[in-house]
Coordinates of C-alpha atoms in Angstrom, one line a residue:
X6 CA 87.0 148.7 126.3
X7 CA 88.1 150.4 122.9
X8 CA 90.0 148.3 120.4
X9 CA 91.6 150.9 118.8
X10 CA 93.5 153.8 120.9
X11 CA 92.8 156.2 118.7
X12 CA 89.0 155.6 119.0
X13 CA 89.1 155.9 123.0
X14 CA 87.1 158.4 124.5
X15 CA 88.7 158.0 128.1
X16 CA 90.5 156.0 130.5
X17 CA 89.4 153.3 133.2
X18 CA 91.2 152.3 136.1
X19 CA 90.4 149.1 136.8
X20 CA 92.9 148.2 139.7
X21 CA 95.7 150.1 140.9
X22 CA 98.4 150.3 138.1
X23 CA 96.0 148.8 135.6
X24 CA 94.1 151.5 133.0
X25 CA 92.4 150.7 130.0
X26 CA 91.5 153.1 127.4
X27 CA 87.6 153.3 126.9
X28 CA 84.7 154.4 124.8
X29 CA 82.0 156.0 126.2
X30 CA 78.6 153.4 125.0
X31 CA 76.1 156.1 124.1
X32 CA 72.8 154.9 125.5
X33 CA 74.4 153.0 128.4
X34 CA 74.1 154.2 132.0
X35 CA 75.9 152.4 134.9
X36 CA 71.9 152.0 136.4
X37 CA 71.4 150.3 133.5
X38 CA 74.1 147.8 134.3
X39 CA 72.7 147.2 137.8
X40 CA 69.4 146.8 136.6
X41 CA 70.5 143.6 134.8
X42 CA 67.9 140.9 135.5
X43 CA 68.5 138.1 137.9
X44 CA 69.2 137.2 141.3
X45 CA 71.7 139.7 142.6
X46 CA 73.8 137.0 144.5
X47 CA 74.8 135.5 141.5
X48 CA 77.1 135.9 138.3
X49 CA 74.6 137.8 135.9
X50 CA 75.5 138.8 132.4
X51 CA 74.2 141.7 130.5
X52 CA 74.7 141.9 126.2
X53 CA 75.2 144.5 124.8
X54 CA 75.2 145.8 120.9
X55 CA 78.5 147.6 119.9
X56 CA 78.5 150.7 117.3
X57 CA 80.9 148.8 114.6
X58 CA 82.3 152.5 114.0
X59 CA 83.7 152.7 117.1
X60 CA 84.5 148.7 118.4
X61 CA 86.0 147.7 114.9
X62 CA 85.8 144.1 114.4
X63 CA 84.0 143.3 117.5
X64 CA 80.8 141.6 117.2
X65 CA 78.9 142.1 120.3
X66 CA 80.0 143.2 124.4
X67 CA 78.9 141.5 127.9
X68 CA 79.3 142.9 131.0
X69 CA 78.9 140.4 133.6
X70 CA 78.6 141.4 137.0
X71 CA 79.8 139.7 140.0
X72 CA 78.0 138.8 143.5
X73 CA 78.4 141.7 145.9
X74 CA 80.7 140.9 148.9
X75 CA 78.0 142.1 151.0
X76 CA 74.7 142.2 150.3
X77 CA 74.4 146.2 150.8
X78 CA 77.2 147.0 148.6
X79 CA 77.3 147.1 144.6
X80 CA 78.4 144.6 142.4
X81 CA 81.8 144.7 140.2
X82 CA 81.2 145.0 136.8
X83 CA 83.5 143.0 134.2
X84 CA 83.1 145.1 130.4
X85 CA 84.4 142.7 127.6
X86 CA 83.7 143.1 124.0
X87 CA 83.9 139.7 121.9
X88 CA 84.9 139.4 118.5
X89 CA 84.1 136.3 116.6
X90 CA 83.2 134.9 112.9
X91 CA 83.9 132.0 110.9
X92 CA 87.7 130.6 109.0
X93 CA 88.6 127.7 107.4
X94 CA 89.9 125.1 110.0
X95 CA 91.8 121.7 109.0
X96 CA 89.9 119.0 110.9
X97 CA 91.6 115.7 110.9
X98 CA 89.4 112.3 111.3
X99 CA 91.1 109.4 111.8
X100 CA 89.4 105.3 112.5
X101 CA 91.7 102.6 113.6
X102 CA 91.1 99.0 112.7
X103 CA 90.3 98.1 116.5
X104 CA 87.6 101.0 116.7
X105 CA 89.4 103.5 118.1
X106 CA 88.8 106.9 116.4
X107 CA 90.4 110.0 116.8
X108 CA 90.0 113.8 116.1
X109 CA 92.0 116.8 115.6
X110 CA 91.8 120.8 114.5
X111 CA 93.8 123.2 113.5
X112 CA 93.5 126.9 112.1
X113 CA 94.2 127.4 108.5
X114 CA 96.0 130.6 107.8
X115 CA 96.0 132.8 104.4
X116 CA 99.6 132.7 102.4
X117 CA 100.5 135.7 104.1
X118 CA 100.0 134.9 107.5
X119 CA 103.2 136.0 109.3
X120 CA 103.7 135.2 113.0
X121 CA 105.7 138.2 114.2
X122 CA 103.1 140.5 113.3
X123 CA 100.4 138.8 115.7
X124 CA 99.9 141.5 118.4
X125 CA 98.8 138.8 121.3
X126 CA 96.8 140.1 124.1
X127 CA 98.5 141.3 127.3
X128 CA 99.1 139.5 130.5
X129 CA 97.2 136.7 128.8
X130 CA 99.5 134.2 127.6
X131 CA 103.1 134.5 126.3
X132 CA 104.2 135.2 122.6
X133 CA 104.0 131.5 120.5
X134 CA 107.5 130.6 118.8
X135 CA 105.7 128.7 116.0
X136 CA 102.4 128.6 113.7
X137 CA 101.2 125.7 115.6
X138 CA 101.5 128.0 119.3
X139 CA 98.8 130.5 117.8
X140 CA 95.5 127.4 118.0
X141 CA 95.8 127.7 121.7
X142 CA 96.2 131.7 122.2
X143 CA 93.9 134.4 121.9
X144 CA 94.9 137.4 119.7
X145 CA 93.2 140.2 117.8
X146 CA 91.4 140.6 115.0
X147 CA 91.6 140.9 111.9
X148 CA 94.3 137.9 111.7
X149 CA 91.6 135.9 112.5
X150 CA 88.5 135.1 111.8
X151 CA 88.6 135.6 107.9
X152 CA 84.6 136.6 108.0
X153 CA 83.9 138.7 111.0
X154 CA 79.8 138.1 112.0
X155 CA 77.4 140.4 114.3
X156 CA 76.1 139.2 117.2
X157 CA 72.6 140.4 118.0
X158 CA 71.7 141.3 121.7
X159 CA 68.5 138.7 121.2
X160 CA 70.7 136.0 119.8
X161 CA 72.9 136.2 122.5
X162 CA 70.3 135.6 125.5
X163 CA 69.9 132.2 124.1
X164 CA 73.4 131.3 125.3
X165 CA 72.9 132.3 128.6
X166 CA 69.1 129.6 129.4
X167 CA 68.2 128.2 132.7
X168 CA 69.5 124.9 133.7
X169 CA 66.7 122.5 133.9
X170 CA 66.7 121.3 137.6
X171 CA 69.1 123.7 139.2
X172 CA 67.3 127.2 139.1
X173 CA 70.5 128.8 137.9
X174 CA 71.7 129.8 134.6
X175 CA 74.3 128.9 132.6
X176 CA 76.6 131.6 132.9
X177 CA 76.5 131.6 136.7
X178 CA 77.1 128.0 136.8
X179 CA 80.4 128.5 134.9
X180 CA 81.6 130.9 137.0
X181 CA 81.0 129.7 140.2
X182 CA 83.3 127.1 139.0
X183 CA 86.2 129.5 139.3
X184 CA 88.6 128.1 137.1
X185 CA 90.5 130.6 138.0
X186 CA 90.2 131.8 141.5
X187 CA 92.5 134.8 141.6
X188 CA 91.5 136.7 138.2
X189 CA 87.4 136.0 137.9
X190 CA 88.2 138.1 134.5
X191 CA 90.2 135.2 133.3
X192 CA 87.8 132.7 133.8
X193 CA 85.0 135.3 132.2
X194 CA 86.8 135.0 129.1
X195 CA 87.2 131.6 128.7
X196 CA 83.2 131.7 129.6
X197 CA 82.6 133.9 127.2
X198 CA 84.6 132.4 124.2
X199 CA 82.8 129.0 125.0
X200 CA 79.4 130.1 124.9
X201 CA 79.9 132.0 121.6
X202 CA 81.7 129.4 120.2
X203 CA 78.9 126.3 121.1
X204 CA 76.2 128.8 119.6
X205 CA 77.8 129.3 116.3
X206 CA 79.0 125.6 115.7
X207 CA 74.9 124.8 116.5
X208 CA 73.8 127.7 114.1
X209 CA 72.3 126.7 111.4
X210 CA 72.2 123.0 112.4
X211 CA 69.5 122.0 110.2
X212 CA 71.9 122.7 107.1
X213 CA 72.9 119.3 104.9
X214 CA 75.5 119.2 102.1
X215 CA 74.4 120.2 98.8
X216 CA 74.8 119.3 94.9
X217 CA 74.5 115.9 93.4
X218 CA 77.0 113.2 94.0
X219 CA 78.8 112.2 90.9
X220 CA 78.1 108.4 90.1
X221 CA 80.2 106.6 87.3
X222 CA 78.7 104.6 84.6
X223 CA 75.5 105.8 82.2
X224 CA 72.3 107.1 83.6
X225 CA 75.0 106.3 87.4
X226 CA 74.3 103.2 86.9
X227 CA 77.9 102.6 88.2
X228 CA 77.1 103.8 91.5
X229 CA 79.2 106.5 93.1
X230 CA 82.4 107.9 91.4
X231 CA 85.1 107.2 94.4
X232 CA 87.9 106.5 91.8
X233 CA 87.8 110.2 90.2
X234 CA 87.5 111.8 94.4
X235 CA 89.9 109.6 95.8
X236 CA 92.1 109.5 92.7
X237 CA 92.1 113.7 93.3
X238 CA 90.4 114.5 90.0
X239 CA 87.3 116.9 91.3
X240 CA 84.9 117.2 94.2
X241 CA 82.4 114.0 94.8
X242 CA 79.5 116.5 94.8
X243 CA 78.7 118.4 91.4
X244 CA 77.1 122.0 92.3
X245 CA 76.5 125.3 90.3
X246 CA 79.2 127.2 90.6
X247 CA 77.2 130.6 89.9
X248 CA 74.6 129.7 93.5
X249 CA 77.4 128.1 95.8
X250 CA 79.4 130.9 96.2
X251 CA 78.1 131.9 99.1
X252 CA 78.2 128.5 100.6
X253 CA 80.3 127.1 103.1
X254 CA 82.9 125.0 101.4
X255 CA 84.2 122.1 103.5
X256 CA 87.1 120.5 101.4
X257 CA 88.0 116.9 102.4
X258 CA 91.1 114.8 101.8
X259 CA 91.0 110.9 102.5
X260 CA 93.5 108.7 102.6
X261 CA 93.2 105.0 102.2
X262 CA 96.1 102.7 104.3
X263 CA 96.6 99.7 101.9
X264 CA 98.9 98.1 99.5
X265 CA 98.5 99.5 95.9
X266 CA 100.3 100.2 92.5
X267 CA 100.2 104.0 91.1
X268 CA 101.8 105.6 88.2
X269 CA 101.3 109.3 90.2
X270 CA 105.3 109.3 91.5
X271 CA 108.6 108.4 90.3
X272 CA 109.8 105.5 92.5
X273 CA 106.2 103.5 91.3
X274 CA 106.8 104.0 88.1
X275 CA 110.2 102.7 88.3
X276 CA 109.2 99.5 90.5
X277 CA 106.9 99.1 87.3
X278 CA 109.7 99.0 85.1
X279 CA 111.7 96.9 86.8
X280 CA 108.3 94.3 87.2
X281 CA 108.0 94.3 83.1
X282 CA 111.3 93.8 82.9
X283 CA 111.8 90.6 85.0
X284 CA 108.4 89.3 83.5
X285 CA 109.7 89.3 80.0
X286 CA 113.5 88.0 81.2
X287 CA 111.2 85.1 82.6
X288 CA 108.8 84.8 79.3
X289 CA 111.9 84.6 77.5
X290 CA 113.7 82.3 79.3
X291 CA 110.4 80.1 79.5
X292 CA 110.5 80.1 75.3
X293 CA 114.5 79.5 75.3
X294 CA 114.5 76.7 77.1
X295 CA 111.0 75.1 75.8
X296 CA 112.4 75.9 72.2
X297 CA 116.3 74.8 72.2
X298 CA 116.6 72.7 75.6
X299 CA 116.7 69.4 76.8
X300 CA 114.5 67.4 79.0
X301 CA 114.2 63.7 80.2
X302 CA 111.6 61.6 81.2
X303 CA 114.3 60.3 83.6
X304 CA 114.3 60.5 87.3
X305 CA 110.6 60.6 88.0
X306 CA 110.1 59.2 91.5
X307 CA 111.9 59.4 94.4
X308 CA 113.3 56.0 94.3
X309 CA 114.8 57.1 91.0
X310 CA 116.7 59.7 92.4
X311 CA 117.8 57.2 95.0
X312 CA 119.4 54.6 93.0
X313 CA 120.9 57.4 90.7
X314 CA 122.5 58.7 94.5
X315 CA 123.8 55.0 95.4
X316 CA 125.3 54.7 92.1
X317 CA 127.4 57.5 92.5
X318 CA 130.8 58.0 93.6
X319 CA 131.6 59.0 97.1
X320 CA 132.7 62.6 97.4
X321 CA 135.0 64.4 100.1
X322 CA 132.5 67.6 99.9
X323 CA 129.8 65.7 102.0
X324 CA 132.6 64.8 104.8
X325 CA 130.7 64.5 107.8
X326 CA 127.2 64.0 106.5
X327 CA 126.7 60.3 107.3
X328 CA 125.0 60.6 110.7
X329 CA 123.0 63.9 109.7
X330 CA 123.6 67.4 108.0
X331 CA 124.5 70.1 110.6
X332 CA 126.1 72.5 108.7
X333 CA 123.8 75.0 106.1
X334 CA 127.3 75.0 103.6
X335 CA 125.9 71.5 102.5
X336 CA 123.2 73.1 100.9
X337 CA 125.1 76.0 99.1
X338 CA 127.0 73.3 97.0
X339 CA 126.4 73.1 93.1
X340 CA 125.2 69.8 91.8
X341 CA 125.4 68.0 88.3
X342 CA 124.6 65.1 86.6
X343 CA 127.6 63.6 84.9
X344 CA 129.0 60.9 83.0
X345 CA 131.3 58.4 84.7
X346 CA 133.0 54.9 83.3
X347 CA 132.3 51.7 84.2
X348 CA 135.2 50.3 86.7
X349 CA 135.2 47.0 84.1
X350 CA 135.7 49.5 81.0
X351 CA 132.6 47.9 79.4
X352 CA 130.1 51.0 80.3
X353 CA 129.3 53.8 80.9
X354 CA 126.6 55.4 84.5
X355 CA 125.2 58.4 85.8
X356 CA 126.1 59.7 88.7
X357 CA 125.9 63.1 90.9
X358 CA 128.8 65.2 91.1
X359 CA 129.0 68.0 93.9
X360 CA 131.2 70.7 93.8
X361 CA 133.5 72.1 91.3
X362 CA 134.4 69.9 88.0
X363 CA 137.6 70.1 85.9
X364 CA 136.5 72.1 83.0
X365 CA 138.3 70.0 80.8
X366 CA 136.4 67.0 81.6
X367 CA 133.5 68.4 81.3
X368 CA 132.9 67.8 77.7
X369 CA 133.3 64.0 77.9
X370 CA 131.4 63.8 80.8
X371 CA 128.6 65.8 79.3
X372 CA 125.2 63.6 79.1
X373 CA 124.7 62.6 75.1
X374 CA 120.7 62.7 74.1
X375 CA 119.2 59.6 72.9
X376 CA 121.8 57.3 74.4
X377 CA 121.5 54.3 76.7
X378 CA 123.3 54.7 80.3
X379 CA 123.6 52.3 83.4
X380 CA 126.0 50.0 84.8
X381 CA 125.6 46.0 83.6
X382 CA 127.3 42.8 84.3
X383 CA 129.8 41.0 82.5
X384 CA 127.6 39.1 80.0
X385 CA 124.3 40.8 80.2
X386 CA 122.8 43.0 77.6
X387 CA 119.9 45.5 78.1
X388 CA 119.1 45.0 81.6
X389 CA 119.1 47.7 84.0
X390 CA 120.3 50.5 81.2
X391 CA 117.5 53.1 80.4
X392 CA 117.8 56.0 77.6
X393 CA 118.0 59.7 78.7

């Protein structure tokens, strides 16, 4: 099957209304193709090295033939040519805190990846409306892979092994499977595309990530460097960047799910601000109030407070409080401790006040430092007053 038009050599009709241009495999007899080794009543798969000046960008064909429909007539014969290679992927990893973990891929295309030119194959699967349509379809190459590779004819025979057990192979088990009845060439290519891509994703298996990890501290005595990867700074592993450009680069982003502070945005940096500012309002506040206010050693116990509450004056703003407090309004109302005269005239007590005050009484109603407070009796001194 030619990949070009302008390379074909000749046409095929492989069903009525259905011709595909071809090149002519020099080499390649149709004998040779029934001389394929294996039982002839099964699915048996022949590799076959393309000239790369005439199958651009494919790496390697396979003509797999089908079981006969009797045994004295000759097998069809499906011709594919396979194109394959290697481009950077995004894989995603994610772990849950219950265990559960969780994988994704997706193909990572160049800046000028452009949707509308991707000529999909025919009769295959339907034009994609979006970026994220093209992972699941086939099209053609060169729009993807970014690094085409070449398949050898002896490389490929080890993706086709016996199955330990079953004296079958590989290939025959997948087709007798007939994912899809109707079109055996359907399920041929999703056979094929599977077996390539298993045998590249084990090539080179034995491979392990290379450079030195970057520790922190002297000597690393500080043990490995996470702040300056996950902080974005560089790569966790140092290499030479001279020898690893041929390597493989795998680039990984991690993302830790916690509470933290960050100067790297704008709203962080303003929740900062607003954090030093409340912290010196309350510093200064603290020093205001240590500096110019004034305290008592007044009121230290709860029975204090009590007596100080039964020695005031009954006030309409607690209507309705005598058998229990039912409403939440009770709690919303501002308190004081004021100033009140004795009923004999002799005296002056404390008392709490709830609700608003007459600004103009406020002043002589004010508590005075260093002065003596508290209801007496006619005829008693010093009993019963205490100093605030």
């Amino acid at each position: 099957m030619a990949n070009s038009p302008d390379l074909a050599t000749g046409n095929l009709t492989y069903k009525p209304g259905y011709t595909a241009r071809t090149i002519r495999h020099p080499g390649l007899l149709y004998h040779h193709l029934l001389n394929t080794p294996g039982d002839a009543q099964e699915y048996r798969i022949r590799w076959i090295e393309l000239p790369g000046n005439l199958f651009n960008g494919s790496s390697i064909g396979a003509a797999i033939l089908l079981p006969p429909p009797q045994a004295t007539t000759e097998p069809n014969v499906l011709l594919c040519n396979i194109a394959a290679g290697w481009g950077s992927a995004y894989l995603a990893l994610e772990n849950s805190n219950f265990g559960y973990s969780s994988a994704n891929s997706k193909i990572r295309y160049g800046a000028d990846f452009d949707i509308a030119r991707v000529p999909m194959d025919i009769g295959y699967a339907p034009r994609a409306e979006s970026e994220a349509g093209v992972d699941s379809l086939v099209f053609k190459y060169p729009y993807y892979p970014q690094r085409p590779v070449n398949i050898s004819q002896s490389w490929a025979r080890y993706l086709n092994p016996m199955i330990e057990g079953s004296n079958t192979t590989v290939v025959n088990s997948l087709m007798q499977q007939q994912i899809f009845p109707e079109n055996p060439s359907t399920t041929a290519r999703g056979m094929l595309a599977s077996l390539i891509v298993n045998g590249l994703a084990r090539t080179g298996w034995e491979g392990f990530l290379q450079g030195e990890v970057r520790t922190a501290g002297a000597n690393g005595q500080g043990g490995l460097d996470g702040n300056y990867w996950l902080s974005g700074k560089g790569d966790v592993f140092k290499v030479d960047p001279e020898v690893s450009q041929e390597w493989v680069t795998l680039r990984v982003d991690s993302t830790l799910q916690g509470y933290a502070y960050n100067t790297l945005t704008t709203p962080p940096r303003i929740a900062i601000a607003i954090m030093t500012a409340y912290c010196l309002l309350v510093v200064g506040h603290t020093l205001y109030s240590g500096i110019t206010g004034i305290s008592s050693n007044a009121w230290d116990t709860i029975a204090e407070v009590t007596a100080l509450a039964i020695n005031s004056t009954p006030t309409a703003a607690l209507r309705n409080t005598c058998a229990g407090i039912s409403e939440m309004h009770i709690f919303k109302l501002p308190v004081r401790i004021l100033v009140s005269k004795d009923e004999e005239g002799e005296g002056e007590h404390l008392e709490l006040v709830f609700g608003k005050v007459d600004e103009e009484k406020m002043e002589e109603r004010t508590i005075k430092s260093n002065r003596a407070y508290g209801t007496l009796p006619r005829g008693v001194k010093g009993e019963g007053k205490k100093e605030v």
